[in-house]
Short mmCIF file of C-alpha atoms in Angstrom, two decimals:
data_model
loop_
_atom_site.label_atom_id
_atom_site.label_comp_id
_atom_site.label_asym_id
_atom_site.label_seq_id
_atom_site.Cartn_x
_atom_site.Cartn_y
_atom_site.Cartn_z
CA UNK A 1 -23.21 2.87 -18.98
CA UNK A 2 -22.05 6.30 -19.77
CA UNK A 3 -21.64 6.83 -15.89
CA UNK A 4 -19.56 3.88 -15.47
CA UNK A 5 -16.98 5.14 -18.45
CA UNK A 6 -13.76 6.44 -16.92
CA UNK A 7 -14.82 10.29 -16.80
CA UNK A 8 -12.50 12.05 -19.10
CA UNK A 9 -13.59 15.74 -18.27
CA UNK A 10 -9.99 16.59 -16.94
CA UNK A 11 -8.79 15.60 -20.49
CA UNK A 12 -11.29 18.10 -22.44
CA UNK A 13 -11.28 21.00 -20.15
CA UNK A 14 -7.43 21.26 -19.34
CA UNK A 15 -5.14 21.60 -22.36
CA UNK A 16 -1.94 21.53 -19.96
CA UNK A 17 -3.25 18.21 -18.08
CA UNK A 18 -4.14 16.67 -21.02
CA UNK A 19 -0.81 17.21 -22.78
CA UNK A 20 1.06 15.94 -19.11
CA UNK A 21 -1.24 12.93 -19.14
CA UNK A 22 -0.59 11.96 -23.10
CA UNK A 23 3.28 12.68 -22.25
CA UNK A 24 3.94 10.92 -19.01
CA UNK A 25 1.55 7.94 -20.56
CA UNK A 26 3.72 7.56 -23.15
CA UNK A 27 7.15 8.35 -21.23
CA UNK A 28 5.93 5.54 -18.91
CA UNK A 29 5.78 3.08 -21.73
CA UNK A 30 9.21 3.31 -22.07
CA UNK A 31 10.36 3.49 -18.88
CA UNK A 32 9.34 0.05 -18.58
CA UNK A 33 10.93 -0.79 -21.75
CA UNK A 34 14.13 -0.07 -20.02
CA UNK A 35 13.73 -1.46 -16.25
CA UNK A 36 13.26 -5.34 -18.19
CA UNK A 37 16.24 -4.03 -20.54
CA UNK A 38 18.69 -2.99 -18.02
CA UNK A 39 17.63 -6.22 -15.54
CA UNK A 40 17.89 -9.00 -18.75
CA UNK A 41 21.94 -6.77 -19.40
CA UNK A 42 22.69 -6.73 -15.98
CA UNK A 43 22.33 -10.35 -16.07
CA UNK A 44 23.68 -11.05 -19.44
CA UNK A 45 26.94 -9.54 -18.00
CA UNK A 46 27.18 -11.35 -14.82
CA UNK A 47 25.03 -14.57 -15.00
CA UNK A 48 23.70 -13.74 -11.30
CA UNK A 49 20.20 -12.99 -10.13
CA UNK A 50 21.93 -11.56 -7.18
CA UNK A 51 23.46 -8.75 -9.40
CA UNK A 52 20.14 -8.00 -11.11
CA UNK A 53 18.67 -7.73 -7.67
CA UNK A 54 21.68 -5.37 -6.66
CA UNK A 55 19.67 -2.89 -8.91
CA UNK A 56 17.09 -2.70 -7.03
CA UNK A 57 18.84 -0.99 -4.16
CA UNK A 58 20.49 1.15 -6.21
CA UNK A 59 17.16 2.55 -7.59
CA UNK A 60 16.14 2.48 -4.04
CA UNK A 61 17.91 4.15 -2.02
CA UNK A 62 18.08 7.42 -4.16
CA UNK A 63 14.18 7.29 -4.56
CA UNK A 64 14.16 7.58 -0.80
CA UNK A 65 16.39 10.26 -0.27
CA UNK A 66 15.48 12.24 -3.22
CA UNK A 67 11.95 11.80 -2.85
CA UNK A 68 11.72 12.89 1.04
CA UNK A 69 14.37 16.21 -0.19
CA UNK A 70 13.16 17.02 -3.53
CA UNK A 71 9.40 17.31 -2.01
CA UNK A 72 10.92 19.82 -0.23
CA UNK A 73 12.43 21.67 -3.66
CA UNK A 74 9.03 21.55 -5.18
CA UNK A 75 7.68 23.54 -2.15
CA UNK A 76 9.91 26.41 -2.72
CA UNK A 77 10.67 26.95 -6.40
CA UNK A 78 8.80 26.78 -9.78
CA UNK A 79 7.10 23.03 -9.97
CA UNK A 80 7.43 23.30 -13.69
CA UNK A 81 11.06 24.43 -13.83
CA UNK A 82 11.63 21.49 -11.16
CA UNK A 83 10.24 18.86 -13.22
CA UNK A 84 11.74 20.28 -16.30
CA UNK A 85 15.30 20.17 -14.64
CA UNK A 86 14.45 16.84 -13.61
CA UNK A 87 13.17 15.33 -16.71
CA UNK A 88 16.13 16.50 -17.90
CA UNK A 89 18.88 14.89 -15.94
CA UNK A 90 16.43 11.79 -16.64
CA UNK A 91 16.45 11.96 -20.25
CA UNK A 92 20.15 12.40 -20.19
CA UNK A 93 20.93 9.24 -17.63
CA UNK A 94 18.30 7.36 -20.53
CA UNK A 95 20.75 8.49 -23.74
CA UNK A 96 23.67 7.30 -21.88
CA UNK A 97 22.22 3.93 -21.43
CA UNK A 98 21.60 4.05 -24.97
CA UNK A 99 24.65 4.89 -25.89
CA UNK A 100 26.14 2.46 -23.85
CA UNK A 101 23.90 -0.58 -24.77
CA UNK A 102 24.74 0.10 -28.65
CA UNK A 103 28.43 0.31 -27.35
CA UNK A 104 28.02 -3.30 -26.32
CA UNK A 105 29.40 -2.03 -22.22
CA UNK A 106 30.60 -5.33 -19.69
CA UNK A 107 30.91 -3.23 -16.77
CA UNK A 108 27.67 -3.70 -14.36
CA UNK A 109 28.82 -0.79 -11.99
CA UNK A 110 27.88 2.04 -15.37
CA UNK A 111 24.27 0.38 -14.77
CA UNK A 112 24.04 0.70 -11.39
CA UNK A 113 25.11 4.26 -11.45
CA UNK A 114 22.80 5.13 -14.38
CA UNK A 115 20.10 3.38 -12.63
CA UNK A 116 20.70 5.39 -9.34
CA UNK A 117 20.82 8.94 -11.32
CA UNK A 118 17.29 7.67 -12.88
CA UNK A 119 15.83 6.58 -9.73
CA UNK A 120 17.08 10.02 -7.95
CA UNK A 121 15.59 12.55 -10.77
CA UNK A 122 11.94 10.47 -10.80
CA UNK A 123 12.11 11.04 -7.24
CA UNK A 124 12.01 14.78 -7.45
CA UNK A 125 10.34 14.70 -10.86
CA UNK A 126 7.02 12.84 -9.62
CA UNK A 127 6.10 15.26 -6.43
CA UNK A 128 6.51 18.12 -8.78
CA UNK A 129 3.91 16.49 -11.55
CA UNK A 130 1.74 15.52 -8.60
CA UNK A 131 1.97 19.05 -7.59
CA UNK A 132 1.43 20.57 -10.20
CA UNK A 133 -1.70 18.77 -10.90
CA UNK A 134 -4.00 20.47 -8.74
CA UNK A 135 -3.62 23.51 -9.64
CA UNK A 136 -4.27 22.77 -13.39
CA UNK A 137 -8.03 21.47 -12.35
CA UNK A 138 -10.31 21.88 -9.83
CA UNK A 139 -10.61 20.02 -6.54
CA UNK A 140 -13.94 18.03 -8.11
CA UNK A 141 -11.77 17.02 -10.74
CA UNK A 142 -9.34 15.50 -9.12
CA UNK A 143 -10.64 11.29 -8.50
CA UNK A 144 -11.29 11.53 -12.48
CA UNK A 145 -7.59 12.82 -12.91
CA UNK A 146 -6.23 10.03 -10.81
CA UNK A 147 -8.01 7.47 -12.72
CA UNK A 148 -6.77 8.84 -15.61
CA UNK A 149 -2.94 8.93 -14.77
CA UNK A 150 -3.03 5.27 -13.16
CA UNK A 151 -4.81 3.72 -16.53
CA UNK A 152 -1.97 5.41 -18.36
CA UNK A 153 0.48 3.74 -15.82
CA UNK A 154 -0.99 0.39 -15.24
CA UNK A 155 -1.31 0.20 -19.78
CA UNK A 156 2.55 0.79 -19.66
CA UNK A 157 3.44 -1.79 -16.88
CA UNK A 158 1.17 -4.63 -19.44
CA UNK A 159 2.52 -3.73 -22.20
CA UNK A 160 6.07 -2.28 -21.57
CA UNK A 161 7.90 -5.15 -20.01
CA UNK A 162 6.87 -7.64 -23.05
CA UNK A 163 8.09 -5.30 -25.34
CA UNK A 164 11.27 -4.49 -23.85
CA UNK A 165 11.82 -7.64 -23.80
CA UNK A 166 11.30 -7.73 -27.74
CA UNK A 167 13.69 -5.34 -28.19
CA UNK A 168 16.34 -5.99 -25.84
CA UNK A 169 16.68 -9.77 -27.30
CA UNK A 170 17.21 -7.74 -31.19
CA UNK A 171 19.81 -5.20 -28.62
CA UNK A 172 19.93 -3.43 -25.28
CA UNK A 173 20.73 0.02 -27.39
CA UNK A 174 17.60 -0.45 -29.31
CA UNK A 175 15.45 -0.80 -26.37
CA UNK A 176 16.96 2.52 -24.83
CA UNK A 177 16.65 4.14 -27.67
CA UNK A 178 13.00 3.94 -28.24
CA UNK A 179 13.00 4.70 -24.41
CA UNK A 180 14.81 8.16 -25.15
CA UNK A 181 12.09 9.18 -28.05
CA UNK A 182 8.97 8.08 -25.74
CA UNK A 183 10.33 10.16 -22.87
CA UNK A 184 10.34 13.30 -24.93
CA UNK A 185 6.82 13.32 -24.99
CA UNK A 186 6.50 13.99 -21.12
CA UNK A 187 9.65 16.29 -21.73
CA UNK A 188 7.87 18.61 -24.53
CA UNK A 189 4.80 18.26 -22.07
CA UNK A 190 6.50 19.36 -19.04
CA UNK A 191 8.07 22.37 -21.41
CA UNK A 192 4.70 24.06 -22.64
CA UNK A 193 3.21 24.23 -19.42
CA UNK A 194 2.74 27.93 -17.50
CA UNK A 195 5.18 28.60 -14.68
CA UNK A 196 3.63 27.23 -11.33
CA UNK A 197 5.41 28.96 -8.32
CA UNK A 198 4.27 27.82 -5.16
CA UNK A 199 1.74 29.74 -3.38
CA UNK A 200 2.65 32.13 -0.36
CA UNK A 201 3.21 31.14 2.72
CA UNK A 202 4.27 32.71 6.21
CA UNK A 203 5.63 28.81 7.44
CA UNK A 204 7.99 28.60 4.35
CA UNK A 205 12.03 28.63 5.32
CA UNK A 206 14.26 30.87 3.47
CA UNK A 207 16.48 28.26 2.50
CA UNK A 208 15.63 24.50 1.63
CA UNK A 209 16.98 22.23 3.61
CA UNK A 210 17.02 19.24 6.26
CA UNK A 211 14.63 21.81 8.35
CA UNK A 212 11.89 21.92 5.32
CA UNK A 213 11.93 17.91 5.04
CA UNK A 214 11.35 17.52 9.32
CA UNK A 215 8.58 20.52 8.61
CA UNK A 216 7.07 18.60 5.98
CA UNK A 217 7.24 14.96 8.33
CA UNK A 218 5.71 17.53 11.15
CA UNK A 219 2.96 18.49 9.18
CA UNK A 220 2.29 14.86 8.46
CA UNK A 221 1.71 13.96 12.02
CA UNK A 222 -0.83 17.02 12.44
CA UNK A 223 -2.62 15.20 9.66
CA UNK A 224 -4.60 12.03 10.76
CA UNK A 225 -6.58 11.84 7.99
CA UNK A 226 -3.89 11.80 5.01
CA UNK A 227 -0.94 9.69 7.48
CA UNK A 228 -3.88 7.08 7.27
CA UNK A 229 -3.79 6.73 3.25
CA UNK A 230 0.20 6.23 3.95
CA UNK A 231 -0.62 3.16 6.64
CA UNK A 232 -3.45 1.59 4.76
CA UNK A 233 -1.43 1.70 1.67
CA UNK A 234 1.70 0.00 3.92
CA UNK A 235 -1.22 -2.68 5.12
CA UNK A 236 -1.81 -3.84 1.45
CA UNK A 237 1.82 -3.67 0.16
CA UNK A 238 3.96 -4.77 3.13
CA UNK A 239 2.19 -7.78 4.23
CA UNK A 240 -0.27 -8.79 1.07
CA UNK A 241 2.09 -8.37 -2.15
CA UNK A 242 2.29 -11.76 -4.02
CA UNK A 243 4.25 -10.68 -6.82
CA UNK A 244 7.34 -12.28 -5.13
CA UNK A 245 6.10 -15.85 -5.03
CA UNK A 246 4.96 -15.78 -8.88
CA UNK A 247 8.32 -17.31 -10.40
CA UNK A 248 7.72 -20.16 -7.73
CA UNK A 249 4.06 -19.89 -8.82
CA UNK A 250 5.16 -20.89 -12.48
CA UNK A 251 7.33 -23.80 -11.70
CA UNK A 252 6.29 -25.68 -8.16
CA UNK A 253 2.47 -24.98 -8.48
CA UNK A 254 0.77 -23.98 -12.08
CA UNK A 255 3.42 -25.01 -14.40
CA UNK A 256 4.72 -22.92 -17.51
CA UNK A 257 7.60 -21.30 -15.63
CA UNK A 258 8.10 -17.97 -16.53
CA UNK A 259 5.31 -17.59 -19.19
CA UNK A 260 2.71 -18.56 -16.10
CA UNK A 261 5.15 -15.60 -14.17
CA UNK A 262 4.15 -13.19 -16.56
CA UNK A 263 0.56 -13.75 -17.11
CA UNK A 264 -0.07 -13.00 -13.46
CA UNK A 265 2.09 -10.25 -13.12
CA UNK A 266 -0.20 -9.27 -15.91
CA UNK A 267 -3.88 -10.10 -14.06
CA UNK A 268 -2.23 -7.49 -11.80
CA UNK A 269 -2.87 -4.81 -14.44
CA UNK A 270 -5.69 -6.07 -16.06
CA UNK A 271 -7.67 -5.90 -12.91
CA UNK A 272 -6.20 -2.04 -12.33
CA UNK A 273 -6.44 -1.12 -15.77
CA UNK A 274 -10.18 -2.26 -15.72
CA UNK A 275 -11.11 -0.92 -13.01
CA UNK A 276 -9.95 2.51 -14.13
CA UNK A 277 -12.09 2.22 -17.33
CA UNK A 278 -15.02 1.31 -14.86
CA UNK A 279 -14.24 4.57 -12.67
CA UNK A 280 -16.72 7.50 -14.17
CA UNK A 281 -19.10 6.65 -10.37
CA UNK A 282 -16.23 7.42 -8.74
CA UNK A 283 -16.11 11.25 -8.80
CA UNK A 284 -19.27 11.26 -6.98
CA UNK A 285 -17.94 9.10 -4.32
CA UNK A 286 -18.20 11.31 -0.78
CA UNK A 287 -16.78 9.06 1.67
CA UNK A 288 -13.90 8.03 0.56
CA UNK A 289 -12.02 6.67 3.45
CA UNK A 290 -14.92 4.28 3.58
CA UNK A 291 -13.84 3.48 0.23
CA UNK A 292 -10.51 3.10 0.68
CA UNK A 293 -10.99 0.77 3.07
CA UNK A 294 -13.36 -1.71 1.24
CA UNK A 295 -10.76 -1.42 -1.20
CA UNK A 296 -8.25 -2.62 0.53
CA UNK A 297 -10.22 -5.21 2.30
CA UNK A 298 -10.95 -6.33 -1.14
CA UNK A 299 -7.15 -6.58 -2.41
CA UNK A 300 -6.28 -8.64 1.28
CA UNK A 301 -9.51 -11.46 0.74
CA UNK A 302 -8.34 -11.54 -3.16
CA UNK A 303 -4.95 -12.34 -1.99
CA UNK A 304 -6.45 -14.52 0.42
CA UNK A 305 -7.79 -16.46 -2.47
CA UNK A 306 -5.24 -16.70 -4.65
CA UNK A 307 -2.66 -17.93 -1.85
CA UNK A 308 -6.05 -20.61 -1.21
CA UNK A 309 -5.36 -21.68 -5.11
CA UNK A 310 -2.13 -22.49 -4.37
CA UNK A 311 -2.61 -24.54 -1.46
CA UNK A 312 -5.20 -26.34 -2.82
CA UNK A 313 -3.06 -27.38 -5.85
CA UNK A 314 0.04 -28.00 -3.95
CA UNK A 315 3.85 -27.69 -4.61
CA UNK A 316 3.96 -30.67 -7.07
CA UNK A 317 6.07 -28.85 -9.74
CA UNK A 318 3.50 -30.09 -12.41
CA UNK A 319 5.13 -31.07 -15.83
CA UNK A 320 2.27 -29.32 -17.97
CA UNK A 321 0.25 -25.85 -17.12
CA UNK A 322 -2.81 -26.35 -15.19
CA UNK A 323 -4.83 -24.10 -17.33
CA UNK A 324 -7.67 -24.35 -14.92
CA UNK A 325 -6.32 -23.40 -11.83
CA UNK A 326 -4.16 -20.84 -13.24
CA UNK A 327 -7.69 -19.30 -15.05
CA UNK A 328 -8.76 -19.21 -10.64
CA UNK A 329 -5.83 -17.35 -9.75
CA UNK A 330 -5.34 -14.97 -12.61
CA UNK A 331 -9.66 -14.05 -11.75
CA UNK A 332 -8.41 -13.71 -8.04
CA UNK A 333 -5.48 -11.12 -8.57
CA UNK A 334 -7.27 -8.97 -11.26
CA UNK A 335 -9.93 -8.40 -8.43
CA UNK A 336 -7.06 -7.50 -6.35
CA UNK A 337 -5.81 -5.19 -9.13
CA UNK A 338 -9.26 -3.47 -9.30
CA UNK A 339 -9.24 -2.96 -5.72
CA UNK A 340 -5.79 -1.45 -5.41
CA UNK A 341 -7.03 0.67 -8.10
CA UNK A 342 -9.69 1.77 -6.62
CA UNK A 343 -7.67 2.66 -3.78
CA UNK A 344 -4.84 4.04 -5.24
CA UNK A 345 -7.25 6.68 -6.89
CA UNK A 346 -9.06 8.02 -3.74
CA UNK A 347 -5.65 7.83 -2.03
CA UNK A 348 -4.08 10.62 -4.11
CA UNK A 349 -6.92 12.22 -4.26
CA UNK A 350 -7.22 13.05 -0.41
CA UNK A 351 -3.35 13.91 -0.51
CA UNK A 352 -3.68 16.13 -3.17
CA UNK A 353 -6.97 17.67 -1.89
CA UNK A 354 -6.84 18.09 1.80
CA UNK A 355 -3.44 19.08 1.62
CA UNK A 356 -1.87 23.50 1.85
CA UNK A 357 -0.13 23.56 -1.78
CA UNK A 358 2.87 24.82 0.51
CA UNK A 359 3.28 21.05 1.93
CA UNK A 360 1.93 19.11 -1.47
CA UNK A 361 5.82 18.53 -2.70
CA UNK A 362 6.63 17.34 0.34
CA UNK A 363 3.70 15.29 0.83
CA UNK A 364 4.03 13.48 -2.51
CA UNK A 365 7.93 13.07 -1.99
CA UNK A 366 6.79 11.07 0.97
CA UNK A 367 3.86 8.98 -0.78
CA UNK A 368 6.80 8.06 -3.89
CA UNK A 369 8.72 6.69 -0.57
CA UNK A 370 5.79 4.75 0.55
CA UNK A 371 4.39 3.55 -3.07
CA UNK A 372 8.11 2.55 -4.24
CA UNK A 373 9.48 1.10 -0.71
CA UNK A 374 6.14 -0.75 0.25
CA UNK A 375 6.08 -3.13 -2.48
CA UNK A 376 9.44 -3.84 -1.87
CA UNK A 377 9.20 -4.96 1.70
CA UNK A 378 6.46 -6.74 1.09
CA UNK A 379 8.63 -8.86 -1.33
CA UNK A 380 10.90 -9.45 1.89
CA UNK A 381 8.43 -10.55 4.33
CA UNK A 382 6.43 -12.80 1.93
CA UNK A 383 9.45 -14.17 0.45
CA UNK A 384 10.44 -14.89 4.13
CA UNK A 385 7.51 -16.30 5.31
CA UNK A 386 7.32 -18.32 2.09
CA UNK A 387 10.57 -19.88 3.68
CA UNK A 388 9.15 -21.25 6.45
CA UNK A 389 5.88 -22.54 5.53
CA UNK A 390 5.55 -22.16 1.43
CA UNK A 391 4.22 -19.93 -1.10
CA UNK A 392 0.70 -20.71 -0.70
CA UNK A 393 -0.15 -20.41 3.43
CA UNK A 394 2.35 -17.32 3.24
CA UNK A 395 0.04 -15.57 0.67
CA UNK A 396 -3.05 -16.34 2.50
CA UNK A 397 -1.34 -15.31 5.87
CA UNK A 398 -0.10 -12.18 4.40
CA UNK A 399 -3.84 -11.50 3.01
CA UNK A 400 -5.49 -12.01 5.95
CA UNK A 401 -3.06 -10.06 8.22
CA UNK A 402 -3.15 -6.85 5.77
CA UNK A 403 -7.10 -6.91 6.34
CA UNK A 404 -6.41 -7.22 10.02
CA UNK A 405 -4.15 -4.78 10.31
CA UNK A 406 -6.55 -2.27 8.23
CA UNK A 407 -9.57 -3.20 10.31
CA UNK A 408 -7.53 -2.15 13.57
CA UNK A 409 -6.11 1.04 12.19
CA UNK A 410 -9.87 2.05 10.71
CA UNK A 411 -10.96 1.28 14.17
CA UNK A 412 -8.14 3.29 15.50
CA UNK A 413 -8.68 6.37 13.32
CA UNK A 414 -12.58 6.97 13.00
CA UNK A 415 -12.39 10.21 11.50
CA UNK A 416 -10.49 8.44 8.27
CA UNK A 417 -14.05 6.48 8.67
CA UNK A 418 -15.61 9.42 8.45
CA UNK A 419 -13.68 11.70 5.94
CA UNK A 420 -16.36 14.12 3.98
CA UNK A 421 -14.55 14.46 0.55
CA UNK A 422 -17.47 17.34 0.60
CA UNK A 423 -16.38 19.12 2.92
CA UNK A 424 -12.89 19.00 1.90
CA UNK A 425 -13.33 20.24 -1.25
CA UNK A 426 -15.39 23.20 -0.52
CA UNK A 427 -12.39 24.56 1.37
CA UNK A 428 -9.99 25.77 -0.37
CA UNK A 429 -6.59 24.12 0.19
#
């Protein structure tokens, strides 16, 4: 049993990564705290799901272009003086909600922009943490790391959004408040740890600019190996994310509206969360393409059966919840939570492994553009596909497709097949 425990080595060994996983554990707690408070304000202003959608773009679009530029700004200064920077323009954008929300504010365009400045400063804030990482622990280390940072994640995404929504229905301010506190956790974190320049490098420009992001996408495309954990990861989220057809889920299929809405989006963590407990084999793992893509076949056949749930019960907008059916589909998505896990870990942990510490900024500003923006094309082509032939065959269609798609690019790219995390690791990066 002892090898199946989550492996917390990187915790007793490392007093800096230990301190950066305790802070950004707890920062991420109340981060989601305020994505359900600003959404529920948004919408208490306006009365429109439109305008609470609006905010999605608006964290968007900075997340890509801050993500893609600011990789490159972790490549040439001081990772820990970029995060810190970072963090703070965050923690600042986080007091002004509060201060706003207290206020009682009834202009929607302050939350978009606050939203924006958020979204921008995470996008240079995570590369440099991701960065950073490696060179805190060794390259062994790194698959028990991952599964550390993602149980501290996928704990905050179960239990953040319920309690946001506690305390934004006693007020917005108090919500953002307790989100300020949390987030100087990560900030103190961030604070004590040792300067960590970037390592020499004859390909490093003078001057950071558009020429060190196209370097960084270059780099990427001499790299079959780590593009692939970008396109598998696309296969799963673009074409095979459910999360959009849950509200539907609760009303036209399983009954209890959004209370059945939540308890899936929660199976979704469960299964990650659990997984990540489960992970102390993992280290071991050698070939981990191989495992990344079982993984992923897993997710696509669980999706597969919990689109089957829904076709089998049928859109009949029950009057009661079908506790039953619901008990199927919640089983089928934390499986798919423990595979994306699973996944998820091994992914980083070829990124962060098999990649020069002169390109890991910009490598990780590119995997926050793929993790954030995935997910949220997915929404649009299951959502449209849901259109045309309902929630249930669009699920199963999306499933199957992502486990096509993988099968082809596996096929495609043997040596991802093939990748010796070995052989990789006894190389220095």
């Amino acid at each position: 049993m002892r090898s199946l425990v989550v492996d917390t080595t990187p915790l007793k060994i490392s007093p800096d990564f230990r301190r950066l996983w305790l802070g950004l554990s707890v920062a991420n707690l109340g981060t989601q705290l305020t994505v359900v408070a600003v959404g529920l304000q948004v919408y208490g202003i306006t009365g429109s799901t439109l305008s609470v959608g609006v905010l999605g773009m608006f964290a968007l679009v900075p997340l890509v272009v801050f993500g893609l530029y600011g990789g490159a700004i972790v490549d040439h200064y001081d990772r820990r003086k970029v995060a810190l920077v970072a963090s703070v323009v965050s923690w600042v954008a986080i007091m002004v909600l509060a201060v706003q929300g207290w206020a009682g504010n009834e202009h929607v365009g302050l939350l978009y922009g606050l939203t924006a400045v958020q979204s921008g400063a995470n996008a240079v804030n995570s590369p440099a943490r991701s960065a950073i990482i490696p060179r805190l622990l060794e390259p062994r280390l790194m698959p028990a790391a991952n599964a550390l940072q993602t149980i501290g994640f996928q704990v905050a995404l179960t239990v953040g959004p319920l309690l946001g929504a506690v305390l934004a229905a006693v007020d917005y301010g108090l919500a953002y408040t307790v989100d300020a506190v949390l987030f100087t956790f990560a900030l103190g974190a961030v604070l004590r740890l040792p300067p960590v320049l970037p390592e020499p490098s004859e390909n490093r420009r003078q001057r950071v600019g558009i020429g060190s992001v196209v370097d960084g996408l270059r780099y990427l495309g001499t790299q079959p190996d780590v593009r692939m954990t970008f396109l598998v990861d696309l296969c799963a989220m673009v074409l095979a994310m459910p999360r959009v057809v849950f509200p539907a889920v609760g009303i036209w299929y399983l009954g209890g509206g959004e209370t059945t809405t939540g308890i899936l989006t929660a199976a979704l963590a469960v299964g990650a969360v659990t997984s990540g407990l489960l992970s102390g084999g993992l280290a071991r793992v050698r070939w981990q393409g191989r495992v990344i893509t079982w993984a992923i076949t897993g997710w696509g056949a669980s999706v597969v059966a919990f689109g089957l749930v829904l076709v089998v019960v049928g859109r009949d907008r029950p009057g009661h919840v079908l506790w039953g059916a619901l008990a199927i589909a919640c089983l089928t998505l934390v499986a798919a939570g423990a595979s994306d896990e699973v996944s998820a870990i091994f992914r980083q942990t070829i990124l962060q492994t098999a990649t020069p510490d002169d390109m890991r900024g910009r490598l990780q500003g590119v995997f926050i553009v793929v993790v954030a923006g995935g997910p949220r094309l997915g929404d649009v082509v299951i959502g449209s596909m849901s259109s045309a032939v309902g929630e249930g065959w669009a699920v199963v269609i999306g499933g199957l497709a992502c486990v096509a798609a993988l099968w082809v690019l596996v096929r495609t790219q043997r040596t991802f097949w093939r990748y010796d995390a070995r052989r990789v690791m006894s190389v220095p990066a």
